[in-house]
PDB file of C-alpha atoms in Angstrom:
ATOM      1  CA  MET A   1     -57.601 -43.258 -39.150  1.00  0.00           C
ATOM      2  CA  ILE A   2     -55.288 -40.282 -39.588  1.00  0.00           C
ATOM      3  CA  ASP A   3     -52.545 -41.911 -37.664  1.00  0.00           C
ATOM      4  CA  LEU A   4     -52.748 -44.996 -40.059  1.00  0.00           C
ATOM      5  CA  ILE A   5     -52.500 -42.785 -43.123  1.00  0.00           C
ATOM      6  CA  ARG A   6     -49.675 -40.486 -41.585  1.00  0.00           C
ATOM      7  CA  GLY A   7     -47.862 -43.602 -40.299  1.00  0.00           C
ATOM      8  CA  ASN A   8     -47.533 -45.037 -43.832  1.00  0.00           C
ATOM      9  CA  ALA A   9     -46.905 -41.918 -45.717  1.00  0.00           C
ATOM     10  CA  SER A  10     -43.443 -41.392 -47.325  1.00  0.00           C
ATOM     11  CA  VAL A  11     -43.542 -37.522 -46.991  1.00  0.00           C
ATOM     12  CA  TYR A  12     -45.729 -35.025 -45.064  1.00  0.00           C
ATOM     13  CA  ILE A  13     -46.814 -31.936 -46.864  1.00  0.00           C
ATOM     14  CA  HIS A  14     -47.789 -29.274 -44.486  1.00  0.00           C
ATOM     15  CA  GLY A  15     -50.026 -26.557 -46.004  1.00  0.00           C
ATOM     16  CA  HIS A  16     -51.107 -24.518 -42.982  1.00  0.00           C
ATOM     17  CA  SER A  17     -50.221 -20.812 -43.245  1.00  0.00           C
ATOM     18  CA  ALA A  18     -51.778 -19.620 -40.077  1.00  0.00           C
ATOM     19  CA  GLY A  19     -51.489 -20.428 -36.404  1.00  0.00           C
ATOM     20  CA  GLY A  20     -48.415 -21.343 -34.381  1.00  0.00           C
ATOM     21  CA  THR A  21     -46.609 -24.706 -33.603  1.00  0.00           C
ATOM     22  CA  ASN A  22     -49.029 -26.898 -35.451  1.00  0.00           C
ATOM     23  CA  PRO A  23     -49.704 -30.373 -33.744  1.00  0.00           C
ATOM     24  CA  SER A  24     -50.024 -32.030 -36.976  1.00  0.00           C
ATOM     25  CA  LEU A  25     -46.518 -30.931 -38.020  1.00  0.00           C
ATOM     26  CA  VAL A  26     -44.979 -31.980 -34.734  1.00  0.00           C
ATOM     27  CA  GLU A  27     -46.704 -35.397 -34.888  1.00  0.00           C
ATOM     28  CA  ALA A  28     -45.354 -35.924 -38.408  1.00  0.00           C
ATOM     29  CA  MET A  29     -41.841 -34.887 -37.180  1.00  0.00           C
ATOM     30  CA  PHE A  30     -42.171 -37.511 -34.478  1.00  0.00           C
ATOM     31  CA  LEU A  31     -43.090 -40.242 -37.034  1.00  0.00           C
ATOM     32  CA  GLY A  32     -39.748 -39.306 -38.873  1.00  0.00           C
ATOM     33  CA  LEU A  33     -41.435 -38.313 -41.979  1.00  0.00           C
ATOM     34  CA  PRO A  34     -39.639 -35.845 -44.275  1.00  0.00           C
ATOM     35  CA  ILE A  35     -41.483 -32.515 -44.212  1.00  0.00           C
ATOM     36  CA  ILE A  36     -42.389 -30.223 -47.102  1.00  0.00           C
ATOM     37  CA  SER A  37     -44.125 -27.133 -45.467  1.00  0.00           C
ATOM     38  CA  ASN A  38     -45.445 -23.793 -46.220  1.00  0.00           C
ATOM     39  CA  GLY A  39     -42.551 -21.594 -45.520  1.00  0.00           C
ATOM     40  CA  VAL A  40     -44.245 -19.285 -43.029  1.00  0.00           C
ATOM     41  CA  SER A  41     -42.005 -18.311 -40.142  1.00  0.00           C
ATOM     42  CA  TYR A  42     -43.505 -20.525 -37.435  1.00  0.00           C
ATOM     43  CA  ASN A  43     -43.432 -23.561 -39.601  1.00  0.00           C
ATOM     44  CA  ARG A  44     -39.695 -22.819 -40.188  1.00  0.00           C
ATOM     45  CA  THR A  45     -39.228 -22.390 -36.476  1.00  0.00           C
ATOM     46  CA  THR A  46     -40.857 -25.482 -35.627  1.00  0.00           C
ATOM     47  CA  THR A  47     -38.670 -27.350 -38.083  1.00  0.00           C
ATOM     48  CA  GLU A  48     -35.486 -25.426 -37.303  1.00  0.00           C
ATOM     49  CA  HIS A  49     -35.297 -24.416 -40.883  1.00  0.00           C
ATOM     50  CA  GLN A  50     -34.357 -28.116 -41.734  1.00  0.00           C
ATOM     51  CA  ALA A  51     -37.502 -29.089 -43.771  1.00  0.00           C
ATOM     52  CA  PHE A  52     -38.278 -28.064 -47.353  1.00  0.00           C
ATOM     53  CA  TYR A  53     -40.533 -25.076 -48.000  1.00  0.00           C
ATOM     54  CA  PHE A  54     -42.886 -23.657 -50.466  1.00  0.00           C
ATOM     55  CA  SER A  55     -44.884 -20.383 -50.544  1.00  0.00           C
ATOM     56  CA  ASN A  56     -47.233 -21.189 -53.588  1.00  0.00           C
ATOM     57  CA  GLU A  57     -48.297 -23.963 -55.869  1.00  0.00           C
ATOM     58  CA  GLU A  58     -45.204 -23.492 -58.255  1.00  0.00           C
ATOM     59  CA  ASP A  59     -42.855 -23.558 -55.322  1.00  0.00           C
ATOM     60  CA  LEU A  60     -44.475 -26.789 -54.170  1.00  0.00           C
ATOM     61  CA  LYS A  61     -44.207 -28.324 -57.666  1.00  0.00           C
ATOM     62  CA  ASN A  62     -40.625 -27.215 -58.025  1.00  0.00           C
ATOM     63  CA  VAL A  63     -39.677 -28.958 -54.499  1.00  0.00           C
ATOM     64  CA  LEU A  64     -41.491 -32.101 -55.666  1.00  0.00           C
ATOM     65  CA  ASN A  65     -39.675 -32.207 -58.827  1.00  0.00           C
ATOM     66  CA  GLU A  66     -36.186 -31.625 -57.517  1.00  0.00           C
ATOM     67  CA  ILE A  67     -36.195 -33.349 -54.047  1.00  0.00           C
ATOM     68  CA  THR A  68     -34.047 -36.628 -54.070  1.00  0.00           C
ATOM     69  CA  LYS A  69     -34.462 -39.799 -52.069  1.00  0.00           C
ATOM     70  CA  GLU A  70     -31.463 -38.959 -50.089  1.00  0.00           C
ATOM     71  CA  ASP A  71     -32.814 -35.446 -49.391  1.00  0.00           C
ATOM     72  CA  LEU A  72     -35.946 -37.030 -48.054  1.00  0.00           C
ATOM     73  CA  ARG A  73     -34.044 -39.558 -45.871  1.00  0.00           C
ATOM     74  CA  ASN A  74     -31.935 -36.814 -44.361  1.00  0.00           C
ATOM     75  CA  CYS A  75     -34.719 -34.552 -43.667  1.00  0.00           C
ATOM     76  CA  ALA A  76     -36.643 -37.416 -42.050  1.00  0.00           C
ATOM     77  CA  VAL A  77     -33.913 -38.040 -39.642  1.00  0.00           C
ATOM     78  CA  GLN A  78     -33.517 -34.288 -38.808  1.00  0.00           C
ATOM     79  CA  MET A  79     -37.198 -33.925 -38.121  1.00  0.00           C
ATOM     80  CA  LYS A  80     -37.255 -36.946 -35.825  1.00  0.00           C
ATOM     81  CA  LYS A  81     -34.264 -35.471 -33.900  1.00  0.00           C
ATOM     82  CA  ILE A  82     -35.756 -32.161 -33.675  1.00  0.00           C
ATOM     83  CA  ALA A  83     -39.153 -33.444 -32.436  1.00  0.00           C
ATOM     84  CA  GLU A  84     -37.404 -35.721 -29.773  1.00  0.00           C
ATOM     85  CA  ARG A  85     -35.372 -32.736 -28.619  1.00  0.00           C
ATOM     86  CA  ARG A  86     -37.977 -30.012 -28.542  1.00  0.00           C
ATOM     87  CA  TYR A  87     -41.397 -31.464 -28.300  1.00  0.00           C
ATOM     88  CA  THR A  88     -41.574 -34.050 -25.588  1.00  0.00           C
ATOM     89  CA  TRP A  89     -44.293 -33.751 -22.888  1.00  0.00           C
ATOM     90  CA  LYS A  90     -41.451 -33.381 -20.214  1.00  0.00           C
ATOM     91  CA  LYS A  91     -40.067 -30.277 -21.911  1.00  0.00           C
ATOM     92  CA  ILE A  92     -43.504 -28.649 -22.943  1.00  0.00           C
ATOM     93  CA  ALA A  93     -44.698 -29.148 -19.151  1.00  0.00           C
ATOM     94  CA  LYS A  94     -41.446 -27.466 -18.006  1.00  0.00           C
ATOM     95  CA  LYS A  95     -42.123 -24.441 -20.304  1.00  0.00           C
ATOM     96  CA  TYR A  96     -45.483 -24.223 -19.177  1.00  0.00           C
ATOM     97  CA  SER A  97     -44.367 -24.411 -15.505  1.00  0.00           C
ATOM     98  CA  GLN A  98     -41.847 -21.655 -16.024  1.00  0.00           C
ATOM     99  CA  LEU A  99     -44.582 -19.531 -17.698  1.00  0.00           C
ATOM    100  CA  ILE A 100     -46.847 -19.789 -14.784  1.00  0.00           C
ATOM    101  CA  GLU A 101     -44.036 -19.411 -12.308  1.00  0.00           C
ATOM    102  CA  GLU A 102     -43.108 -16.053 -14.272  1.00  0.00           C
ATOM    103  CA  THR A 103     -46.690 -14.970 -14.205  1.00  0.00           C
ATOM    104  CA  PHE A 104     -46.634 -14.858 -10.461  1.00  0.00           C
ATOM    105  CA  THR A 105     -42.950 -13.726  -9.798  1.00  0.00           C
ATOM    106  CA  VAL A 106     -41.898 -11.039 -12.071  1.00  0.00           C
ATOM    107  CA  ASN A 107     -43.166  -7.579 -12.488  1.00  0.00           C
ATOM    108  CA  LYS A 108     -42.257  -7.325 -16.254  1.00  0.00           C
ATOM    109  CA  LYS A 109     -43.104 -10.303 -18.537  1.00  0.00           C
ATOM    110  CA  THR A 110     -40.343 -11.383 -21.048  1.00  0.00           C
ATOM    111  CA  ASN A 111     -40.892 -10.695 -24.722  1.00  0.00           C
ATOM    112  CA  VAL A 112     -42.683 -13.732 -26.418  1.00  0.00           C
ATOM    113  CA  TYR A 113     -41.403 -12.866 -29.868  1.00  0.00           C
ATOM    114  CA  PRO A 114     -38.404 -14.633 -31.427  1.00  0.00           C
ATOM    115  CA  TYR A 115     -35.121 -12.634 -31.380  1.00  0.00           C
ATOM    116  CA  ASN A 116     -35.147 -11.833 -35.069  1.00  0.00           C
ATOM    117  CA  PHE A 117     -38.606 -10.425 -34.921  1.00  0.00           C
ATOM    118  CA  ARG A 118     -37.554  -8.005 -32.303  1.00  0.00           C
ATOM    119  CA  ILE A 119     -34.725  -6.819 -34.588  1.00  0.00           C
ATOM    120  CA  ARG A 120     -37.160  -6.288 -37.384  1.00  0.00           C
ATOM    121  CA  GLN A 121     -39.451  -4.307 -35.246  1.00  0.00           C
ATOM    122  CA  LYS A 122     -36.476  -1.891 -34.057  1.00  0.00           C
ATOM    123  CA  ASN A 123     -35.407  -1.514 -37.550  1.00  0.00           C
ATOM    124  CA  SER A 124     -38.775  -0.903 -39.063  1.00  0.00           C
TER     125      SER A 124
END
């Protein structure tokens, strides 16, 4: 049922503000839906900063009032490209394989935080 609803949607509004790479966000990207997302860092990372973002109800209202059909079309194309480039089973399986191999072969694990997070930590 959710696939039917999502598949016929004209836009996907992603309100999740906790977690990580959210499967429902990636699924919407694969459907080629334009994304309006809660602007937390992992949603921005998942969408490569190419979606539209909000942090509260007023922000969401502003995005919905200001967005154009062309903006939505362009966003939809970008979301599909990102999903096909980053979130295929082949690529995900390869990353898990690398992680497992690293677990058994290195003495020191690599940092799992994004680069800009490490910079903030050092400067704090």
